[in-house]
PDB file of C-alpha atoms in Angstrom:
ATOM      1  CA  MET A   1       6.439 -22.675  24.761  1.00 61.00           C
ATOM      2  CA  LYS A   2       4.010 -19.652  24.960  1.00 67.00           C
ATOM      3  CA  HIS A   3       7.325 -18.130  22.376  1.00 72.00           C
ATOM      4  CA  LEU A   4       6.899 -20.977  20.145  1.00 71.00           C
ATOM      5  CA  PHE A   5       2.965 -20.643  20.099  1.00 72.00           C
ATOM      6  CA  ASN A   6       3.271 -16.999  19.092  1.00 75.00           C
ATOM      7  CA  VAL A   7       5.669 -17.534  16.302  1.00 75.00           C
ATOM      8  CA  PHE A   8       3.368 -20.020  14.857  1.00 75.00           C
ATOM      9  CA  LEU A   9       0.265 -18.008  15.279  1.00 76.00           C
ATOM     10  CA  PHE A  10       2.412 -14.966  13.432  1.00 78.00           C
ATOM     11  CA  ALA A  11       2.630 -17.580  10.372  1.00 75.00           C
ATOM     12  CA  VAL A  12      -0.723 -17.776  10.074  1.00 76.00           C
ATOM     13  CA  ILE A  13      -1.644 -14.462  10.820  1.00 79.00           C
ATOM     14  CA  TYR A  14       1.028 -13.619   7.599  1.00 77.00           C
ATOM     15  CA  GLY A  15      -0.220 -16.386   5.527  1.00 73.00           C
ATOM     16  CA  GLY A  16      -4.143 -14.357   5.855  1.00 74.00           C
ATOM     17  CA  TYR A  17      -2.118 -11.554   4.779  1.00 75.00           C
ATOM     18  CA  LEU A  18      -0.670 -12.687   1.742  1.00 69.00           C
ATOM     19  CA  LEU A  19      -3.797 -14.602   0.744  1.00 70.00           C
ATOM     20  CA  LEU A  20      -5.809 -11.096   1.671  1.00 71.00           C
ATOM     21  CA  THR A  21      -3.605  -8.801  -0.622  1.00 67.00           C
ATOM     22  CA  ASN A  22      -3.669 -11.426  -3.134  1.00 64.00           C
ATOM     23  CA  PHE A  23      -7.171 -11.039  -3.368  1.00 64.00           C
ATOM     24  CA  LEU A  24      -7.523  -7.494  -3.202  1.00 61.00           C
ATOM     25  CA  PHE A  25      -4.077  -6.668  -5.021  1.00 58.00           C
ATOM     26  CA  GLY A  26      -3.372  -9.671  -7.488  1.00 57.00           C
ATOM     27  CA  ASN A  27      -2.568  -9.149 -10.954  1.00 53.00           C
ATOM     28  CA  ASP A  28      -5.286  -6.261 -11.369  1.00 61.00           C
ATOM     29  CA  ASN A  29      -2.462  -4.065  -9.135  1.00 73.00           C
ATOM     30  CA  LEU A  30      -0.662  -2.830 -12.605  1.00 81.00           C
ATOM     31  CA  VAL A  31      -1.337   0.001 -14.143  1.00 85.00           C
ATOM     32  CA  ALA A  32      -0.743   1.295 -18.008  1.00 88.00           C
ATOM     33  CA  ILE A  33       1.402   4.315 -19.265  1.00 89.00           C
ATOM     34  CA  THR A  34       1.506   4.326 -23.166  1.00 91.00           C
ATOM     35  CA  GLY A  35       3.453   6.683 -25.348  1.00 91.00           C
ATOM     36  CA  LYS A  36       6.596   6.468 -28.067  1.00 91.00           C
ATOM     37  CA  ALA A  37       9.738   5.738 -26.684  1.00 88.00           C
ATOM     38  CA  TYR A  38      11.970   8.773 -27.229  1.00 84.00           C
ATOM     39  CA  TYR A  39      15.079   8.458 -25.017  1.00 85.00           C
ATOM     40  CA  ARG A  40      17.213   4.558 -24.559  1.00 84.00           C
ATOM     41  CA  ASN A  41      20.109   3.932 -22.252  1.00 83.00           C
ATOM     42  CA  ILE A  42      22.097   1.000 -22.346  1.00 82.00           C
ATOM     43  CA  ILE A  43      25.122   0.212 -18.961  1.00 83.00           C
ATOM     44  CA  ILE A  44      26.695  -2.179 -17.732  1.00 81.00           C
ATOM     45  CA  LYS A  45      27.340  -1.440 -14.247  1.00 81.00           C
ATOM     46  CA  LYS A  46      29.092  -3.785 -10.929  1.00 81.00           C
ATOM     47  CA  GLU A  47      27.237  -4.344  -8.040  1.00 79.00           C
ATOM     48  CA  LEU A  48      27.471  -5.968  -4.996  1.00 74.00           C
ATOM     49  CA  SER A  49      24.439  -8.579  -4.212  1.00 70.00           C
ATOM     50  CA  SER A  50      23.309  -9.732  -1.006  1.00 68.00           C
ATOM     51  CA  SER A  51      26.118 -11.791   0.014  1.00 71.00           C
ATOM     52  CA  GLN A  52      28.518  -8.983  -0.776  1.00 72.00           C
ATOM     53  CA  ASP A  53      29.979 -10.134  -4.807  1.00 78.00           C
ATOM     54  CA  SER A  54      29.998  -8.299  -7.611  1.00 80.00           C
ATOM     55  CA  ILE A  55      28.007  -9.202 -10.114  1.00 81.00           C
ATOM     56  CA  GLU A  56      27.625  -7.347 -13.380  1.00 82.00           C
ATOM     57  CA  THR A  57      24.716  -5.823 -14.391  1.00 82.00           C
ATOM     58  CA  ALA A  58      22.809  -4.471 -17.666  1.00 82.00           C
ATOM     59  CA  VAL A  59      20.490  -1.754 -16.970  1.00 85.00           C
ATOM     60  CA  PHE A  60      18.230  -0.696 -19.782  1.00 86.00           C
ATOM     61  CA  THR A  61      16.943   2.810 -19.043  1.00 88.00           C
ATOM     62  CA  PHE A  62      13.938   4.805 -21.081  1.00 90.00           C
ATOM     63  CA  ARG A  63      11.679   7.112 -21.319  1.00 90.00           C
ATOM     64  CA  LEU A  64       8.490   7.799 -23.107  1.00 91.00           C
ATOM     65  CA  MET A  65       7.264  11.211 -24.327  1.00 90.00           C
ATOM     66  CA  GLY A  66       4.953  13.088 -22.523  1.00 85.00           C
ATOM     67  CA  ASN A  67       5.770  11.459 -19.113  1.00 85.00           C
ATOM     68  CA  LYS A  68       8.449  12.391 -17.250  1.00 85.00           C
ATOM     69  CA  LYS A  69       9.436   9.055 -15.445  1.00 87.00           C
ATOM     70  CA  PHE A  70      12.421   7.348 -16.102  1.00 89.00           C
ATOM     71  CA  PHE A  71      11.666   3.470 -16.937  1.00 90.00           C
ATOM     72  CA  ASN A  72      14.879   1.079 -15.901  1.00 87.00           C
ATOM     73  CA  LEU A  73      15.087  -3.186 -16.655  1.00 86.00           C
ATOM     74  CA  LYS A  74      17.562  -4.290 -14.770  1.00 84.00           C
ATOM     75  CA  MET A  75      19.328  -8.309 -15.803  1.00 82.00           C
ATOM     76  CA  ASP A  76      22.140  -9.888 -13.783  1.00 77.00           C
ATOM     77  CA  ILE A  77      24.211 -10.800 -16.634  1.00 79.00           C
ATOM     78  CA  ASP A  78      27.514 -12.382 -14.509  1.00 71.00           C
ATOM     79  CA  LYS A  79      26.706 -15.803 -16.439  1.00 68.00           C
ATOM     80  CA  VAL A  80      25.392 -14.865 -19.690  1.00 67.00           C
ATOM     81  CA  HIS A  81      27.799 -14.898 -22.937  1.00 61.00           C
ATOM     82  CA  GLN A  82      27.686 -11.394 -24.835  1.00 59.00           C
ATOM     83  CA  GLY A  83      25.988  -9.896 -21.788  1.00 54.00           C
ATOM     84  CA  PHE A  84      26.271  -6.200 -22.920  1.00 55.00           C
ATOM     85  CA  ASN A  85      23.871  -6.675 -26.050  1.00 69.00           C
ATOM     86  CA  VAL A  86      21.301  -8.733 -23.480  1.00 75.00           C
ATOM     87  CA  PHE A  87      18.644  -5.555 -24.126  1.00 80.00           C
ATOM     88  CA  GLY A  88      19.620  -5.155 -27.519  1.00 79.00           C
ATOM     89  CA  GLY A  89      16.053  -6.502 -29.056  1.00 84.00           C
ATOM     90  CA  VAL A  90      14.334  -4.127 -26.312  1.00 85.00           C
ATOM     91  CA  ASN A  91      16.028  -1.390 -27.525  1.00 83.00           C
ATOM     92  CA  LYS A  92      15.164  -2.202 -31.147  1.00 87.00           C
ATOM     93  CA  ALA A  93      11.668  -3.004 -30.777  1.00 88.00           C
ATOM     94  CA  LEU A  94      10.882   0.338 -28.708  1.00 86.00           C
ATOM     95  CA  SER A  95      12.929   2.495 -31.724  1.00 86.00           C
ATOM     96  CA  ASP A  96      10.990   0.894 -34.066  1.00 88.00           C
ATOM     97  CA  ALA A  97       7.662   0.962 -32.145  1.00 88.00           C
ATOM     98  CA  SER A  98       4.821   3.669 -32.771  1.00 90.00           C
ATOM     99  CA  GLU A  99       3.548   3.124 -29.722  1.00 92.00           C
ATOM    100  CA  VAL A 100       4.997   1.639 -26.611  1.00 92.00           C
ATOM    101  CA  THR A 101       3.062   0.244 -22.926  1.00 92.00           C
ATOM    102  CA  VAL A 102       4.812   0.153 -19.485  1.00 91.00           C
ATOM    103  CA  SER A 103       2.788  -1.561 -16.337  1.00 88.00           C
ATOM    104  CA  ILE A 104       3.865  -0.374 -13.711  1.00 87.00           C
ATOM    105  CA  ARG A 105       2.187  -0.771 -10.296  1.00 81.00           C
ATOM    106  CA  LYS A 106      -0.517   0.841  -9.296  1.00 79.00           C
ATOM    107  CA  GLY A 107       1.367   2.072  -6.086  1.00 74.00           C
ATOM    108  CA  GLU A 108       4.351   3.265  -7.965  1.00 79.00           C
ATOM    109  CA  ALA A 109       2.571   5.753 -10.336  1.00 80.00           C
ATOM    110  CA  ASN A 110       3.701   8.956  -8.771  1.00 82.00           C
ATOM    111  CA  GLU A 111       7.170   7.309  -8.607  1.00 84.00           C
ATOM    112  CA  ASP A 112       9.904   8.573 -10.647  1.00 83.00           C
ATOM    113  CA  LEU A 113      11.553   5.277 -11.114  1.00 84.00           C
ATOM    114  CA  PRO A 114       9.017   2.199 -10.866  1.00 85.00           C
ATOM    115  CA  LYS A 115       9.679  -1.352 -10.945  1.00 83.00           C
ATOM    116  CA  VAL A 116       8.456  -2.024 -14.934  1.00 87.00           C
ATOM    117  CA  TYR A 117       6.362  -5.320 -15.001  1.00 85.00           C
ATOM    118  CA  LYS A 118       5.909  -5.566 -18.683  1.00 89.00           C
ATOM    119  CA  VAL A 119       6.583  -3.471 -22.193  1.00 91.00           C
ATOM    120  CA  VAL A 120       4.609  -3.848 -24.620  1.00 92.00           C
ATOM    121  CA  ALA A 121       5.772  -2.076 -28.337  1.00 91.00           C
ATOM    122  CA  ASP A 122       3.069  -2.485 -31.046  1.00 91.00           C
ATOM    123  CA  GLY A 123       1.113  -5.221 -29.551  1.00 89.00           C
ATOM    124  CA  GLU A 124       3.804  -7.323 -29.271  1.00 91.00           C
ATOM    125  CA  ILE A 125       5.378  -7.983 -25.638  1.00 90.00           C
ATOM    126  CA  VAL A 126       9.263  -7.068 -25.327  1.00 89.00           C
ATOM    127  CA  TYR A 127       9.609  -7.554 -21.654  1.00 87.00           C
ATOM    128  CA  GLU A 128       7.464  -8.929 -18.875  1.00 86.00           C
ATOM    129  CA  ILE A 129       8.103 -10.071 -15.294  1.00 81.00           C
ATOM    130  CA  LYS A 130       6.226 -13.828 -14.756  1.00 76.00           C
ATOM    131  CA  LYS A 131       5.998 -12.621 -10.792  1.00 66.00           C
ATOM    132  CA  LYS A 132       3.342  -9.988 -10.697  1.00 58.00           C
ATOM    133  CA  PRO A 133       3.073  -8.080  -7.131  1.00 53.00           C
ATOM    134  CA  GLY A 134       0.339 -10.041  -5.213  1.00 55.00           C
ATOM    135  CA  ASP A 135       1.298 -13.421  -6.330  1.00 57.00           C
ATOM    136  CA  ASN A 136       2.196 -15.265  -3.213  1.00 61.00           C
ATOM    137  CA  ALA A 137       0.153 -18.632  -3.298  1.00 66.00           C
ATOM    138  CA  GLU A 138       3.245 -20.297  -2.017  1.00 70.00           C
ATOM    139  CA  THR A 139       4.373 -18.571   0.489  1.00 70.00           C
ATOM    140  CA  PHE A 140       1.032 -18.521   1.674  1.00 70.00           C
ATOM    141  CA  ILE A 141       1.006 -22.447   2.071  1.00 75.00           C
ATOM    142  CA  MET A 142       3.883 -22.636   3.302  1.00 76.00           C
ATOM    143  CA  LEU A 143       2.859 -20.233   6.509  1.00 75.00           C
ATOM    144  CA  VAL A 144      -0.338 -22.225   6.076  1.00 75.00           C
ATOM    145  CA  LEU A 145       1.340 -25.546   6.874  1.00 79.00           C
ATOM    146  CA  ILE A 146       3.830 -24.584   9.452  1.00 79.00           C
ATOM    147  CA  GLY A 147       1.558 -22.225  11.545  1.00 77.00           C
ATOM    148  CA  VAL A 148      -1.606 -25.510  11.417  1.00 79.00           C
ATOM    149  CA  GLY A 149       1.198 -27.688  12.356  1.00 80.00           C
ATOM    150  CA  GLY A 150       2.406 -26.217  14.821  1.00 77.00           C
ATOM    151  CA  PHE A 151      -0.775 -25.484  16.854  1.00 75.00           C
ATOM    152  CA  VAL A 152      -1.038 -29.669  16.672  1.00 79.00           C
ATOM    153  CA  PHE A 153       2.550 -29.817  18.163  1.00 79.00           C
ATOM    154  CA  TYR A 154       1.437 -26.924  20.485  1.00 75.00           C
ATOM    155  CA  LEU A 155      -1.916 -28.827  21.527  1.00 77.00           C
ATOM    156  CA  LEU A 156       0.208 -32.438  21.864  1.00 79.00           C
ATOM    157  CA  VAL A 157       2.847 -31.010  23.793  1.00 77.00           C
ATOM    158  CA  ASN A 158       0.764 -28.974  26.336  1.00 75.00           C
ATOM    159  CA  ARG A 159      -1.653 -32.020  26.502  1.00 72.00           C
ATOM    160  CA  LYS A 160       1.276 -34.382  27.855  1.00 60.00           C
ATOM    161  CA  LEU A 161       1.968 -31.676  30.288  1.00 50.00           C
ATOM    162  CA  ILE A 162      -1.099 -31.217  31.547  1.00 45.00           C
TER     163      ILE A 162
END
């Protein structure tokens, strides 16, 4: 029974951690890098998924002038008709744009291949991941409910044993 109590205590502590990271590192955790796109490449490759199945993905790689970083946009195209053309609009928008802004996490600012959350070409959003770093509200609520329910259950069971 002590192990069950520890699991519920962990759920509450981890839920608090998620809430704290949401307050401290929410949507303000993104940093914008601006420049002109000068290298663009789209490749299609097969990758192994977590279930060891082979899936086809499109990877769009580009660089900005004055910046040594490579920016990758990746999408699963296994079930997409004409998947080879999935980043065609992004490629055209970047080639025509005079200024491109890429939003990445502050923590990945020194990495050569950071995760891209948003790409804006001449003021128009051409790529965006809706889930920003630190968006853990659903996980927080679930963990708190599990933890509180577990504590109530633990107290009820221990009271009957006394």
